[in-house]
Amino acid sequence: MHPRYVLKRTGQMVLTFFVTVTFTFALYQAMPGGPAEAMRAMILAESGQVGGSVNLDLLNQMVEHYANVNPDKPLHVQYYNYLHSLLIQGDMGTSIYQGEPVLDLILQSVPWTMFIGVYALALGYTVSLFLGAVMAYKERSLFDSVASIGVIFLNSVPYYIFAIILVYVLGIEYSVFPINGRYGTFVDPGFTLEYMSSVVRHATLPVVSMGILATGGALTMRGNAIRVLGDDYVRVAELRGLRRSRVAMQYVGRNSVLPLYTQFMIGIAGVLSSTVVVEEIFAYNGMGKLLYDAVLLHDYPVLMGTLLVFTTITLLAIYIADLTYGYIDPRISTGDSNE
Amino acid sequence: MSEADELDFEELFDDTDREPPSRSARLKRTLDLTVLAPLRIAIHDWRAVVAGTILLLYGLMGTVGVWLATKPSSGDHPKLQGPFQELAYPLGTDLYGRSILDQIIYATPDMFRMIFAGAIVAVGVAAVVGLLSGFMRGTPVDAVLMMLADIIITIPGLPLIIVITAIFQPTNPYIVGVFLGIDMWPGLARTVRSQVLSIREESYVEASQIMGLPTSSILRRDVAGQLMPFILVNASLTSRRVIFESVSLYFLGILPFTTYNWGVLMNLAYQENALTRSELLPWLVFPMITIILMSFAFVLLSQAMDAIFNVRLQARHAETIDDKEMTE
């Protein structure tokens, strides 16, 4: 791969990260009445000083303690301090409600969100790719039309409604899967079979409900595969007498999946988005739930921290996708602006 | 070169000398090409018919329905009545004695406002940015616009919108729609840009450039026309996303409950454990059906439009295109 492209792409990533950090800083400043006013009630309630006169200096100090933003200082100093504490000290602020560093809270929940997120992506795309491929092979058959309508219908069901239906049918009516928490209440965390199976069982319904997001890929896959099927090299491969499975996998499959690769990695942004609603429905303590609770409590430092981490994860995923694409699809000369 | 070919060639470039068609004839032709021909195809496309019918019903619900229904308030009717029992509350009542159907109807106009604002912002910004960027490929303008788009693509949409709405607490449906649109334009803009890049390479655009037509009129006549179907298809898909996301914000209880919304109904029912209390179930299920049906219509519509705006199919159904042009 071209070193210049890697350099350019890395620069782009770093820049995007800085813009996002700046954006969260700007959001603090854009709060009605400024960050001190917006967090005042919350901070006072937590520090037990309801009513009475408020020492403004003390309040500003506390805002700085929680959010790394001191409203007393000039804007550029605030911005410098904000960047400094975030990037050099790794300090994302402190949760007003829980009193713990935001970074700690996030580190505790990130693995769980990534766990269900990655499996949702894997499941959703595997199913939709296979479905799309089969639909393409049986183009214009009954199966194709029924599956197409099915996929269109699934696309019209919001994932959270799907989650609610799953909770009702598989969780409540038939009690096949647990419907809240990350693992059973009476299960001790550890490398035991009981714990592992409990984790998997608790993750099943969230994973399936988020996986539904990826089903739109089936129609794209179908379109790609139909186009590839009409190409000469597929006909040549068939005429050469290659095994059908080999033609299907190496010629048709590979060439119709490749254009979707980057789209998949961007899909992680969608899956991370959906964790906010899905984790709330399943009372699954991950990043999404952390963000949701922070909104209800007006816990702004946690809110900004989770937004930042969500973005960073997506940023890395797309970065990796872009850099590896050249290896996966040798036809693409990376760095061409004519995509 | 045969005589017929030469004649065609002359007609193509002879705009100035020829007597222009009368205003009404031109109007008729435009109408036929842009409105009637697509409609004629639409009638033969079952997806378009189904989608059109459903959306028409929702439109009626949002206009005539609101006028017919009574504004729901607590204690209107007996509490927790089942559906299909009484004409005053055909879908039953909720925990506070409000008619579920009336609440669903009263939520419709605001939903349309959100969809309208969201689709305009998402598709409008995407079209402008994509066109600009595609035509100024390689310039700093292109670089900056695409960088901006890439940055917004990277920020997961729902968390971003949640943070923004949590801070600004919008109540106006148009503003909610605009907020939702912010996160939807970048992906579209990128696609518009790549479409523009490929259209730019087409010979007829190149021909216009050689003939010295200003960039603005090339954009307007050659490129925008090509992109129109694409934009309409995406407006429909964006509408579906606006429904999904706005309802999820209300369902989560993040947007203020000052208006009626299907998500508000779902939230209240879900908080009261409607899943385990069967008498509360209609409160949750009917809004869900309403949402799914409307999204279904938009998805179908986008699929149908994809087919309808297929130029070849369109030419067969247009009356003002004569056979000579057809065989071209």
Short mmCIF file of N, CA, C and O in Angstrom, two decimals, chain A residues 15-16 19 23 27 30-32 152-153 155-161 164 167-168 172 219 266 269 273 276-277 280-281 291-292 295 300 303-304 307 310-311 314-315 337-339, chain B residues 46 137 147 151 153-160 162-163 166-168 190 193-194 197 240 243-244 247-248 251-252 254 266 270 275-276 281 284 288 291-292 295-296 299-300 303:
data_model
loop_
_atom_site.label_atom_id
_atom_site.label_comp_id
_atom_site.label_asym_id
_atom_site.label_seq_id
_atom_site.Cartn_x
_atom_site.Cartn_y
_atom_site.Cartn_z
N LEU A 15 -7.42 14.25 12.67
CA LEU A 15 -8.17 15.49 12.52
C LEU A 15 -9.63 15.30 12.93
O LEU A 15 -10.19 16.11 13.67
N THR A 16 -10.23 14.22 12.45
CA THR A 16 -11.63 13.95 12.79
C THR A 16 -11.79 13.84 14.30
O THR A 16 -12.74 14.34 14.88
N VAL A 19 -11.72 17.25 15.77
CA VAL A 19 -12.96 17.98 15.51
C VAL A 19 -14.06 17.50 16.46
O VAL A 19 -14.82 18.29 17.00
N PHE A 23 -16.01 19.56 19.14
CA PHE A 23 -17.47 19.61 19.06
C PHE A 23 -18.09 19.42 20.46
O PHE A 23 -19.01 20.14 20.84
N LEU A 27 -20.34 22.02 22.49
CA LEU A 27 -21.66 21.71 23.05
C LEU A 27 -21.76 22.20 24.49
O LEU A 27 -22.80 22.71 24.91
N ALA A 30 -22.41 25.74 24.30
CA ALA A 30 -23.69 26.11 23.70
C ALA A 30 -24.87 25.82 24.63
O ALA A 30 -25.99 26.15 24.31
N MET A 31 -24.59 25.19 25.77
CA MET A 31 -25.70 24.90 26.68
C MET A 31 -26.38 26.20 27.09
O MET A 31 -25.69 27.20 27.33
N PRO A 32 -27.70 26.17 27.18
CA PRO A 32 -28.40 27.40 27.54
C PRO A 32 -27.86 27.93 28.87
O PRO A 32 -27.85 27.22 29.87
N ILE A 152 -38.20 -6.32 2.62
CA ILE A 152 -38.77 -4.97 2.63
C ILE A 152 -39.57 -4.76 3.91
O ILE A 152 -39.48 -3.73 4.57
N PHE A 153 -40.32 -5.80 4.29
CA PHE A 153 -41.12 -5.67 5.50
C PHE A 153 -40.22 -5.53 6.73
O PHE A 153 -40.45 -4.67 7.58
N ASN A 155 -37.38 -4.30 6.82
CA ASN A 155 -36.80 -2.96 6.78
C ASN A 155 -37.75 -1.92 7.32
O ASN A 155 -37.34 -0.81 7.64
N SER A 156 -39.03 -2.25 7.36
CA SER A 156 -40.00 -1.26 7.83
C SER A 156 -40.29 -1.42 9.31
O SER A 156 -41.04 -0.64 9.86
N VAL A 157 -39.73 -2.45 9.93
CA VAL A 157 -39.94 -2.63 11.36
C VAL A 157 -38.74 -2.04 12.10
O VAL A 157 -37.63 -2.52 11.94
N PRO A 158 -38.94 -0.98 12.87
CA PRO A 158 -37.82 -0.43 13.64
C PRO A 158 -37.24 -1.51 14.56
O PRO A 158 -37.99 -2.32 15.09
N TYR A 159 -35.92 -1.49 14.73
CA TYR A 159 -35.27 -2.55 15.51
C TYR A 159 -35.79 -2.60 16.94
O TYR A 159 -35.85 -3.65 17.54
N TYR A 160 -36.21 -1.44 17.48
CA TYR A 160 -36.67 -1.47 18.87
C TYR A 160 -38.05 -2.10 18.99
O TYR A 160 -38.36 -2.74 20.00
N ILE A 161 -38.87 -1.95 17.93
CA ILE A 161 -40.16 -2.65 17.95
C ILE A 161 -39.91 -4.15 17.83
O ILE A 161 -40.55 -4.96 18.51
N ILE A 164 -39.03 -5.34 21.18
CA ILE A 164 -40.18 -5.48 22.07
C ILE A 164 -40.94 -6.76 21.75
O ILE A 164 -41.37 -7.50 22.66
N VAL A 167 -39.02 -9.66 23.12
CA VAL A 167 -39.19 -9.74 24.58
C VAL A 167 -40.53 -10.41 24.89
O VAL A 167 -40.61 -11.31 25.73
N TYR A 168 -41.56 -9.98 24.17
CA TYR A 168 -42.89 -10.50 24.46
C TYR A 168 -42.99 -11.99 24.14
O TYR A 168 -43.41 -12.78 24.98
N ILE A 172 -41.30 -13.44 27.48
CA ILE A 172 -42.38 -13.51 28.45
C ILE A 172 -43.31 -14.68 28.19
O ILE A 172 -43.54 -15.51 29.07
N LEU A 219 -30.74 -6.91 0.04
CA LEU A 219 -31.15 -6.43 -1.29
C LEU A 219 -29.95 -5.91 -2.07
O LEU A 219 -29.85 -6.12 -3.28
N ILE A 266 -18.90 0.94 8.21
CA ILE A 266 -19.68 2.11 8.59
C ILE A 266 -20.90 1.67 9.39
O ILE A 266 -21.37 2.36 10.28
N ALA A 269 -21.38 2.20 13.10
CA ALA A 269 -21.95 3.42 13.66
C ALA A 269 -23.44 3.22 13.93
O ALA A 269 -23.96 3.62 14.97
N SER A 273 -25.30 3.13 17.53
CA SER A 273 -26.46 3.99 17.77
C SER A 273 -27.59 3.19 18.39
O SER A 273 -28.21 3.62 19.36
N VAL A 276 -28.20 2.26 22.25
CA VAL A 276 -28.82 3.13 23.24
C VAL A 276 -30.24 2.65 23.55
O VAL A 276 -30.62 2.51 24.72
N VAL A 277 -31.00 2.35 22.49
CA VAL A 277 -32.38 1.93 22.71
C VAL A 277 -32.43 0.48 23.17
O VAL A 277 -33.15 0.13 24.11
N GLU A 280 -31.40 -0.17 26.71
CA GLU A 280 -32.41 0.32 27.65
C GLU A 280 -33.55 -0.70 27.75
O GLU A 280 -34.02 -1.02 28.84
N ILE A 281 -33.98 -1.24 26.60
CA ILE A 281 -35.09 -2.20 26.61
C ILE A 281 -34.69 -3.45 27.39
O ILE A 281 -35.48 -3.99 28.17
N LEU A 291 -25.18 6.11 28.44
CA LEU A 291 -25.54 7.37 27.80
C LEU A 291 -26.99 7.74 28.11
O LEU A 291 -27.30 8.88 28.44
N TYR A 292 -27.86 6.74 28.03
CA TYR A 292 -29.28 6.99 28.27
C TYR A 292 -29.51 7.51 29.69
O TYR A 292 -30.20 8.51 29.91
N VAL A 295 -28.44 11.04 30.13
CA VAL A 295 -29.37 12.03 29.59
C VAL A 295 -30.46 12.34 30.61
O VAL A 295 -30.76 13.49 30.90
N TYR A 300 -23.91 15.63 32.27
CA TYR A 300 -23.28 15.99 31.00
C TYR A 300 -21.88 15.42 30.79
O TYR A 300 -21.55 15.03 29.67
N LEU A 303 -22.27 12.09 29.38
CA LEU A 303 -22.87 12.22 28.06
C LEU A 303 -21.79 12.50 27.01
O LEU A 303 -21.69 11.82 25.98
N MET A 304 -20.95 13.49 27.29
CA MET A 304 -19.90 13.85 26.33
C MET A 304 -18.89 12.72 26.20
O MET A 304 -18.42 12.41 25.10
N LEU A 307 -20.30 9.93 24.04
CA LEU A 307 -20.35 10.35 22.64
C LEU A 307 -18.97 10.26 22.01
O LEU A 307 -18.79 9.76 20.90
N PHE A 310 -17.97 6.52 21.57
CA PHE A 310 -18.73 5.96 20.45
C PHE A 310 -18.08 6.37 19.12
O PHE A 310 -17.88 5.57 18.22
N THR A 311 -17.77 7.68 19.02
CA THR A 311 -17.18 8.18 17.78
C THR A 311 -15.81 7.56 17.54
O THR A 311 -15.48 7.19 16.41
N THR A 314 -16.07 4.06 16.09
CA THR A 314 -16.43 4.08 14.68
C THR A 314 -15.27 4.54 13.82
O THR A 314 -14.98 3.99 12.76
N LEU A 315 -14.58 5.57 14.32
CA LEU A 315 -13.44 6.14 13.61
C LEU A 315 -12.40 5.06 13.33
O LEU A 315 -11.91 4.91 12.21
N SER A 337 -9.23 9.58 -5.69
CA SER A 337 -10.34 10.39 -5.20
C SER A 337 -11.57 10.20 -6.08
O SER A 337 -12.58 10.84 -5.89
N ASN A 338 -11.47 9.31 -7.04
CA ASN A 338 -12.55 9.16 -8.01
C ASN A 338 -13.51 8.03 -7.64
O ASN A 338 -14.14 7.44 -8.50
N GLU A 339 -13.63 7.74 -6.37
CA GLU A 339 -14.42 6.57 -5.97
C GLU A 339 -15.88 6.75 -6.27
O GLU A 339 -16.36 7.85 -6.26
N TRP B 46 -47.60 -2.37 -8.60
CA TRP B 46 -48.41 -2.61 -7.39
C TRP B 46 -47.81 -1.95 -6.17
O TRP B 46 -48.51 -1.46 -5.30
N ARG B 137 -14.33 18.84 -8.14
CA ARG B 137 -13.47 17.75 -7.69
C ARG B 137 -12.01 18.18 -7.65
O ARG B 137 -11.49 18.78 -8.59
N MET B 147 -14.59 16.26 3.85
CA MET B 147 -14.07 16.00 5.18
C MET B 147 -15.17 16.19 6.21
O MET B 147 -15.34 15.39 7.13
N ILE B 151 -16.62 13.38 8.74
CA ILE B 151 -16.63 13.53 10.20
C ILE B 151 -18.01 13.20 10.74
O ILE B 151 -18.16 12.46 11.72
N ILE B 153 -20.32 11.35 9.34
CA ILE B 153 -20.60 9.93 9.16
C ILE B 153 -20.04 9.15 10.34
O ILE B 153 -20.64 8.18 10.82
N THR B 154 -18.89 9.58 10.84
CA THR B 154 -18.22 8.84 11.90
C THR B 154 -18.94 8.92 13.23
O THR B 154 -18.87 7.99 14.03
N ILE B 155 -19.59 10.05 13.49
CA ILE B 155 -20.27 10.18 14.78
C ILE B 155 -21.56 9.38 14.74
O ILE B 155 -22.41 9.64 13.90
N PRO B 156 -21.73 8.38 15.60
CA PRO B 156 -22.97 7.60 15.57
C PRO B 156 -24.18 8.51 15.73
O PRO B 156 -24.22 9.34 16.63
N GLY B 157 -25.14 8.36 14.82
CA GLY B 157 -26.23 9.31 14.71
C GLY B 157 -27.08 9.49 15.94
O GLY B 157 -27.25 10.60 16.43
N LEU B 158 -27.62 8.39 16.45
CA LEU B 158 -28.57 8.52 17.55
C LEU B 158 -27.94 9.15 18.80
O LEU B 158 -28.52 10.07 19.37
N PRO B 159 -26.75 8.68 19.24
CA PRO B 159 -26.12 9.35 20.39
C PRO B 159 -25.93 10.83 20.16
O PRO B 159 -26.20 11.65 21.05
N LEU B 160 -25.51 11.20 18.93
CA LEU B 160 -25.31 12.61 18.62
C LEU B 160 -26.61 13.39 18.80
O LEU B 160 -26.67 14.42 19.47
N ILE B 162 -29.23 12.50 20.46
CA ILE B 162 -29.67 12.47 21.85
C ILE B 162 -28.97 13.57 22.64
O ILE B 162 -29.61 14.31 23.40
N VAL B 163 -27.66 13.70 22.43
CA VAL B 163 -26.92 14.72 23.17
C VAL B 163 -27.45 16.11 22.79
O VAL B 163 -27.71 16.95 23.66
N ALA B 166 -30.94 16.60 24.18
CA ALA B 166 -30.92 16.70 25.64
C ALA B 166 -30.53 18.11 26.06
O ALA B 166 -31.03 18.64 27.04
N ILE B 167 -29.64 18.73 25.29
CA ILE B 167 -29.18 20.06 25.66
C ILE B 167 -30.19 21.13 25.24
O ILE B 167 -30.49 22.04 25.99
N PHE B 168 -30.76 20.99 24.03
CA PHE B 168 -31.60 22.08 23.53
C PHE B 168 -33.10 21.85 23.71
O PHE B 168 -33.89 22.77 23.52
N ARG B 190 -22.18 11.91 -0.21
CA ARG B 190 -21.09 11.15 -0.81
C ARG B 190 -21.57 10.39 -2.05
O ARG B 190 -20.88 10.34 -3.07
N ARG B 193 -22.18 12.78 -4.87
CA ARG B 193 -20.89 13.19 -5.45
C ARG B 193 -20.38 12.14 -6.43
O ARG B 193 -19.97 12.46 -7.54
N SER B 194 -20.43 10.87 -6.03
CA SER B 194 -19.88 9.86 -6.94
C SER B 194 -20.75 9.71 -8.17
O SER B 194 -20.25 9.43 -9.26
N LEU B 197 -19.72 12.49 -10.39
CA LEU B 197 -18.44 12.19 -11.03
C LEU B 197 -18.63 11.26 -12.22
O LEU B 197 -18.00 11.44 -13.26
N ARG B 240 -38.42 7.33 6.15
CA ARG B 240 -38.51 6.16 7.03
C ARG B 240 -37.56 6.33 8.22
O ARG B 240 -37.92 6.05 9.35
N ILE B 243 -38.94 8.68 10.78
CA ILE B 243 -39.95 8.04 11.63
C ILE B 243 -39.26 7.20 12.70
O ILE B 243 -39.54 7.32 13.89
N PHE B 244 -38.35 6.33 12.27
CA PHE B 244 -37.65 5.44 13.21
C PHE B 244 -37.03 6.24 14.34
O PHE B 244 -37.21 5.93 15.52
N VAL B 247 -39.45 8.47 16.64
CA VAL B 247 -40.23 7.62 17.54
C VAL B 247 -39.32 7.07 18.63
O VAL B 247 -39.70 7.00 19.80
N SER B 248 -38.08 6.70 18.26
CA SER B 248 -37.20 6.13 19.29
C SER B 248 -36.86 7.18 20.34
O SER B 248 -36.77 6.86 21.52
N PHE B 251 -39.88 7.37 22.45
CA PHE B 251 -40.02 6.12 23.19
C PHE B 251 -39.06 6.10 24.38
O PHE B 251 -39.39 5.63 25.47
N LEU B 252 -37.84 6.62 24.16
CA LEU B 252 -36.87 6.67 25.25
C LEU B 252 -37.23 7.76 26.26
O LEU B 252 -36.69 7.79 27.35
N ILE B 254 -36.73 10.99 25.73
CA ILE B 254 -35.70 12.02 25.71
C ILE B 254 -36.25 13.35 25.20
O ILE B 254 -35.89 14.41 25.68
N MET B 266 -46.10 4.54 23.13
CA MET B 266 -45.33 3.32 23.40
C MET B 266 -44.58 3.44 24.71
O MET B 266 -44.52 2.50 25.50
N TYR B 270 -45.18 1.05 27.80
CA TYR B 270 -44.07 0.17 28.16
C TYR B 270 -43.67 0.39 29.62
O TYR B 270 -43.37 -0.56 30.34
N LEU B 275 -46.33 -5.29 28.53
CA LEU B 275 -46.04 -6.63 28.00
C LEU B 275 -46.55 -7.72 28.91
O LEU B 275 -46.84 -8.82 28.46
N THR B 276 -46.64 -7.43 30.20
CA THR B 276 -47.12 -8.48 31.10
C THR B 276 -48.57 -8.25 31.53
O THR B 276 -49.18 -9.11 32.15
N LEU B 281 -52.09 -4.01 26.58
CA LEU B 281 -51.40 -4.33 25.33
C LEU B 281 -51.83 -3.48 24.13
O LEU B 281 -50.97 -3.06 23.36
N LEU B 284 -49.88 -0.38 23.47
CA LEU B 284 -48.54 -0.53 22.91
C LEU B 284 -48.60 -1.00 21.46
O LEU B 284 -47.84 -0.53 20.62
N MET B 288 -47.48 0.70 17.47
CA MET B 288 -46.43 -0.04 16.77
C MET B 288 -46.87 -0.36 15.35
O MET B 288 -46.12 -0.18 14.39
N ILE B 291 -46.70 2.70 13.15
CA ILE B 291 -45.33 3.05 12.73
C ILE B 291 -44.87 2.11 11.61
O ILE B 291 -44.34 2.56 10.59
N ILE B 292 -45.08 0.80 11.81
CA ILE B 292 -44.59 -0.17 10.83
C ILE B 292 -45.25 0.06 9.48
O ILE B 292 -44.59 0.06 8.44
N SER B 295 -43.85 3.16 7.73
CA SER B 295 -42.49 2.91 7.23
C SER B 295 -42.54 1.99 6.02
O SER B 295 -41.82 2.19 5.05
N PHE B 296 -43.40 0.99 6.10
CA PHE B 296 -43.56 0.04 5.00
C PHE B 296 -43.93 0.78 3.72
O PHE B 296 -43.37 0.54 2.65
N VAL B 299 -40.86 2.56 2.35
CA VAL B 299 -39.89 1.65 1.74
C VAL B 299 -40.40 1.18 0.39
O VAL B 299 -39.68 1.18 -0.61
N LEU B 300 -41.69 0.80 0.33
CA LEU B 300 -42.29 0.38 -0.94
C LEU B 300 -42.20 1.49 -1.97
O LEU B 300 -41.86 1.27 -3.12
N GLN B 303 -38.84 1.79 -3.46
CA GLN B 303 -38.60 0.70 -4.41
C GLN B 303 -39.33 0.96 -5.72
O GLN B 303 -38.78 0.77 -6.81
#
